[in-house]
CSV table of C-alpha atoms in Angstrom, one decimal:
chain,number,residue,atom,x,y,z
G,1,ALA,CA,151.6,-141.0,-88.8
G,2,ALA,CA,151.9,-144.2,-86.8
G,3,GLY,CA,154.3,-146.8,-88.1
G,4,VAL,CA,155.0,-150.4,-87.5
G,5,ILE,CA,156.6,-151.0,-84.1
G,6,GLN,CA,159.0,-153.8,-83.4
G,7,SER,CA,160.6,-154.9,-80.2
G,8,PRO,CA,163.2,-155.4,-79.1
G,9,ARG,CA,165.4,-153.5,-81.6
G,10,HIS,CA,168.4,-155.5,-80.7
G,11,LEU,CA,168.7,-159.0,-79.2
G,12,ILE,CA,171.7,-161.1,-78.3
G,13,LYS,CA,171.3,-164.7,-77.6
G,14,GLU,CA,173.4,-167.8,-77.2
G,15,LYS,CA,173.1,-170.9,-79.4
G,16,ARG,CA,170.2,-173.2,-78.5
G,17,GLU,CA,168.4,-170.4,-76.6
G,18,THR,CA,165.0,-169.1,-77.5
G,19,ALA,CA,163.9,-165.6,-78.7
G,20,THR,CA,160.6,-163.9,-79.1
G,21,LEU,CA,160.2,-160.9,-81.4
G,22,LYS,CA,157.1,-158.7,-81.3
G,23,CYS,CA,155.4,-156.6,-83.9
G,24,TYR,CA,152.7,-154.0,-83.6
G,25,PRO,CA,151.1,-153.2,-87.0
G,26,ILE,CA,149.9,-149.8,-88.1
G,27,PRO,CA,146.4,-149.2,-86.6
G,28,ARG,CA,143.6,-150.7,-88.8
G,29,HIS,CA,146.1,-152.9,-90.6
G,30,ASP,CA,144.9,-156.5,-90.4
G,31,THR,CA,147.8,-158.3,-92.2
G,32,VAL,CA,151.2,-158.9,-90.8
G,33,TYR,CA,154.3,-160.3,-92.6
G,34,TRP,CA,157.6,-161.4,-91.2
G,35,TYR,CA,160.8,-161.2,-93.3
G,36,GLN,CA,164.4,-162.2,-92.5
G,37,GLN,CA,167.4,-160.4,-93.9
G,38,GLY,CA,170.8,-162.0,-93.5
G,39,PRO,CA,174.0,-159.9,-93.7
G,40,GLY,CA,174.4,-158.5,-97.3
G,41,GLN,CA,171.3,-160.4,-98.4
G,42,ASP,CA,167.8,-159.4,-99.6
G,43,PRO,CA,164.9,-159.9,-97.3
G,44,GLN,CA,163.2,-163.3,-97.4
G,45,PHE,CA,159.6,-163.9,-96.6
G,46,LEU,CA,158.9,-166.1,-93.6
G,47,ILE,CA,155.2,-166.1,-92.8
G,48,SER,CA,152.1,-163.9,-92.9
G,49,PHE,CA,148.8,-163.5,-91.0
G,50,TYR,CA,145.5,-162.1,-92.0
G,51,GLU,CA,142.8,-161.6,-89.4
G,52,LYS,CA,144.7,-163.8,-86.9
G,53,MET,CA,145.0,-166.7,-89.3
G,54,GLN,CA,148.1,-167.8,-91.0
G,55,SER,CA,147.8,-166.7,-94.7
G,56,ASP,CA,151.0,-167.8,-96.2
G,57,LYS,CA,154.2,-169.5,-95.3
G,58,GLY,CA,157.7,-169.1,-96.8
G,59,SER,CA,161.1,-170.4,-95.9
G,60,ILE,CA,160.5,-170.5,-92.2
G,61,PRO,CA,162.4,-173.1,-90.2
G,62,ASP,CA,160.4,-175.6,-88.2
G,63,ARG,CA,162.1,-174.2,-85.1
G,64,PHE,CA,160.3,-170.9,-85.6
G,65,SER,CA,156.6,-170.3,-85.0
G,66,ALA,CA,154.5,-167.2,-85.1
G,67,GLN,CA,151.0,-166.1,-84.3
G,68,GLN,CA,148.8,-163.0,-84.6
G,69,PHE,CA,146.7,-162.0,-81.6
G,70,SER,CA,143.3,-160.5,-81.2
G,71,ASP,CA,144.7,-157.0,-81.1
G,72,TYR,CA,146.5,-157.8,-84.4
G,73,HIS,CA,150.0,-157.7,-82.9
G,74,SER,CA,152.2,-160.6,-83.9
G,75,GLU,CA,155.0,-162.5,-82.2
G,76,LEU,CA,157.7,-164.6,-83.9
G,77,ASN,CA,159.1,-167.3,-81.6
G,78,MET,CA,162.5,-168.8,-82.4
G,79,SER,CA,163.8,-171.8,-80.5
G,80,SER,CA,167.1,-173.8,-80.6
G,81,LEU,CA,168.8,-170.7,-82.1
G,82,GLU,CA,171.7,-171.3,-84.4
G,83,LEU,CA,174.5,-169.0,-85.5
G,84,GLY,CA,172.9,-168.8,-88.9
G,85,ASP,CA,169.8,-167.2,-87.4
G,86,SER,CA,171.7,-164.0,-86.9
G,87,ALA,CA,169.9,-161.5,-89.1
G,88,LEU,CA,167.6,-158.5,-89.2
G,89,TYR,CA,164.0,-159.6,-88.8
G,90,PHE,CA,161.4,-157.3,-90.2
G,91,CYS,CA,157.7,-157.1,-89.7
G,92,ALA,CA,155.5,-155.4,-92.2
G,93,SER,CA,151.8,-154.6,-92.2
G,94,SER,CA,149.2,-153.8,-94.8
G,95,THR,CA,145.5,-153.6,-95.3
G,96,ARG,CA,143.6,-156.0,-97.5
G,97,PRO,CA,142.9,-156.5,-100.4
G,98,ALA,CA,146.0,-158.3,-101.6
G,99,GLY,CA,148.4,-156.1,-103.4
G,100,ASP,CA,148.5,-153.2,-101.1
G,101,THR,CA,151.6,-151.4,-99.9
G,102,GLN,CA,153.5,-153.1,-97.2
G,103,TYR,CA,155.0,-150.8,-94.5
G,104,PHE,CA,158.0,-152.1,-92.7
G,105,GLY,CA,159.0,-151.7,-89.1
G,106,PRO,CA,162.6,-150.8,-88.1
G,107,GLY,CA,163.5,-154.4,-87.6
G,108,THR,CA,165.0,-156.4,-84.8
G,109,ARG,CA,168.7,-157.2,-85.1
G,110,LEU,CA,169.2,-160.7,-83.7
G,111,THR,CA,172.8,-161.8,-82.9
G,112,VAL,CA,173.3,-165.4,-82.0
G,113,LEU,CA,176.7,-166.1,-80.3
Y,1,SER,CA,160.3,-168.9,-108.1
Y,2,GLN,CA,159.7,-165.3,-109.2
Y,3,GLN,CA,162.4,-163.0,-108.1
Y,4,GLY,CA,163.2,-159.3,-108.6
Y,5,GLU,CA,166.7,-158.9,-109.8
Y,6,GLU,CA,168.2,-155.5,-110.0
Y,7,ASP,CA,171.0,-154.0,-112.1
Y,8,PRO,CA,173.4,-152.5,-111.8
Y,9,GLN,CA,174.4,-154.0,-108.4
Y,10,ALA,CA,176.3,-150.8,-107.5
Y,11,LEU,CA,176.1,-147.3,-108.8
Y,12,SER,CA,178.2,-144.3,-108.0
Y,13,ILE,CA,177.2,-140.8,-109.2
Y,14,GLN,CA,177.8,-137.2,-108.5
Y,15,GLU,CA,175.3,-135.1,-106.6
Y,16,GLY,CA,172.8,-133.5,-109.1
Y,17,GLU,CA,173.0,-136.4,-111.6
Y,18,ASN,CA,170.2,-138.8,-112.3
Y,19,ALA,CA,170.3,-142.4,-111.1
Y,20,THR,CA,168.6,-145.2,-113.0
Y,21,MET,CA,168.1,-148.6,-111.5
Y,22,ASN,CA,166.6,-151.6,-113.2
Y,23,CYS,CA,164.7,-154.6,-112.0
Y,24,SER,CA,163.6,-157.8,-113.7
Y,25,TYR,CA,161.2,-160.5,-112.4
Y,26,LYS,CA,160.0,-163.8,-113.7
Y,27,THR,CA,156.3,-164.4,-113.1
Y,28,SER,CA,153.0,-162.5,-113.1
Y,29,ILE,CA,152.6,-159.8,-110.5
Y,30,ASN,CA,149.9,-157.8,-108.8
Y,31,ASN,CA,152.3,-154.9,-108.3
Y,32,LEU,CA,155.9,-154.0,-107.9
Y,33,GLN,CA,157.3,-151.9,-105.1
Y,34,TRP,CA,160.5,-150.1,-104.6
Y,35,TYR,CA,162.1,-149.7,-101.2
Y,36,ARG,CA,165.2,-147.9,-99.8
Y,37,GLN,CA,167.3,-149.2,-97.0
Y,38,ASN,CA,170.1,-147.2,-95.3
Y,39,SER,CA,172.9,-149.4,-94.0
Y,40,GLY,CA,171.4,-151.9,-91.6
Y,41,ARG,CA,168.3,-149.9,-91.1
Y,42,GLY,CA,164.6,-150.4,-91.9
Y,43,LEU,CA,163.0,-150.6,-95.3
Y,44,VAL,CA,161.4,-147.4,-96.4
Y,45,HIS,CA,158.6,-147.7,-99.0
Y,46,LEU,CA,159.2,-145.4,-102.0
Y,47,ILE,CA,156.6,-146.2,-104.6
Y,48,LEU,CA,154.1,-148.9,-105.7
Y,49,ILE,CA,153.2,-149.5,-109.3
Y,50,ARG,CA,150.4,-151.8,-110.2
Y,51,SER,CA,150.5,-154.3,-113.0
Y,52,ASN,CA,148.0,-152.3,-115.1
Y,53,GLU,CA,150.1,-149.1,-114.8
Y,54,ARG,CA,153.1,-148.2,-117.0
Y,55,GLU,CA,154.5,-145.2,-115.3
Y,56,LYS,CA,154.3,-143.4,-111.9
Y,57,HIS,CA,155.8,-140.4,-110.4
Y,58,SER,CA,156.4,-139.3,-106.8
Y,59,GLY,CA,158.5,-136.2,-106.2
Y,60,ARG,CA,162.0,-136.9,-107.7
Y,61,LEU,CA,161.1,-140.5,-108.4
Y,62,ARG,CA,159.9,-142.0,-111.6
Y,63,VAL,CA,159.0,-145.6,-111.9
Y,64,THR,CA,158.2,-147.5,-115.1
Y,65,LEU,CA,156.8,-151.0,-115.5
Y,66,ASP,CA,156.9,-153.1,-118.6
Y,67,THR,CA,154.9,-156.3,-117.9
Y,68,SER,CA,155.7,-157.7,-121.4
Y,69,LYS,CA,159.4,-157.6,-120.6
Y,70,LYS,CA,158.8,-158.3,-116.8
Y,71,SER,CA,161.0,-155.3,-115.9
Y,72,SER,CA,160.8,-152.0,-114.0
Y,73,SER,CA,163.1,-149.0,-113.7
Y,74,LEU,CA,163.5,-146.5,-110.9
Y,75,LEU,CA,164.8,-143.1,-111.9
Y,76,ILE,CA,165.9,-140.7,-109.2
Y,77,THR,CA,166.4,-137.2,-110.6
Y,78,ALA,CA,168.7,-134.5,-109.3
Y,79,SER,CA,170.3,-136.9,-106.8
Y,80,ARG,CA,171.4,-135.8,-103.3
Y,81,ALA,CA,174.0,-137.2,-100.9
Y,82,ALA,CA,171.1,-138.3,-98.7
Y,83,ASP,CA,169.9,-140.6,-101.5
Y,84,THR,CA,172.9,-142.8,-100.7
Y,85,ALA,CA,171.4,-146.2,-99.8
Y,86,SER,CA,170.5,-149.6,-101.1
Y,87,TYR,CA,167.4,-149.9,-103.3
Y,88,PHE,CA,165.3,-153.0,-103.6
Y,89,CYS,CA,162.5,-153.9,-105.9
Y,90,ALA,CA,159.9,-156.3,-104.6
Y,91,THR,CA,157.2,-158.1,-106.5
Y,92,ASP,CA,153.8,-159.0,-105.1
Y,93,GLY,CA,152.7,-162.2,-106.9
Y,94,ALA,CA,149.4,-162.4,-108.8
Y,95,GLY,CA,146.6,-163.9,-106.9
Y,96,ALA,CA,145.6,-163.7,-103.2
Y,97,ASN,CA,149.1,-164.0,-101.8
Y,98,SER,CA,150.7,-160.7,-100.9
Y,99,LYS,CA,154.1,-161.8,-99.8
Y,100,LEU,CA,156.9,-159.8,-101.4
Y,101,THR,CA,159.8,-161.3,-103.3
Y,102,PHE,CA,162.8,-159.1,-103.1
Y,103,GLY,CA,165.7,-158.7,-105.5
Y,104,LYS,CA,169.3,-158.5,-104.6
Y,105,GLY,CA,169.4,-154.7,-104.1
Y,106,ILE,CA,171.4,-151.9,-105.7
Y,107,THR,CA,173.8,-149.9,-103.7
Y,108,LEU,CA,173.7,-146.2,-104.7
Y,109,SER,CA,176.4,-143.9,-103.7
Y,110,VAL,CA,175.9,-140.2,-104.4
Y,111,ARG,CA,179.1,-138.2,-104.1
Y,112,PRO,CA,178.8,-134.6,-102.7
């Protein structure tokens, strides 16, 4: 079965650079979520989209922005990167209604030097 | 804010034994989901239990939910070395929002 696809899988950036992470949800899933997991931490919700509209926002820094496109893929844009942004970034997808299983992608490991 | 909190934080057992992990949360939920994560890898969905369910089974997994105590347990029977991983519970808050709130995770080590 098709799973959530994330690219790139690994990314190394310098401080103050920008990064773009991409997420391709499972076919026919219209809801996308982004989570950040720091080293040894639990995943923290960043932002979600339903039918290309932002549906909820968590602890996402103002330096980050995201959107969902007409084909339902999503991109997380991160600017002015800081050392503390080094983490695993997960995308998950689900179908509506609310309360359905969220299927996670393999994650993008971002390292900021 | 609601948060799933697991206990114990770490568990070490012998292959073939059962492993029980507990999770507590603070507010009303739509459902509670358990995930497994191998070191630094992706989150694998194990099982979802809805707020109106009390128990659910999937293969060697058994999950219970007690909404009056705001707690859940995950039982893995006849554990295998391949079950070695971190396990997270995640709650989906009541209402329209579907964001998951994760607990701290339990590290399970299964000795061959």
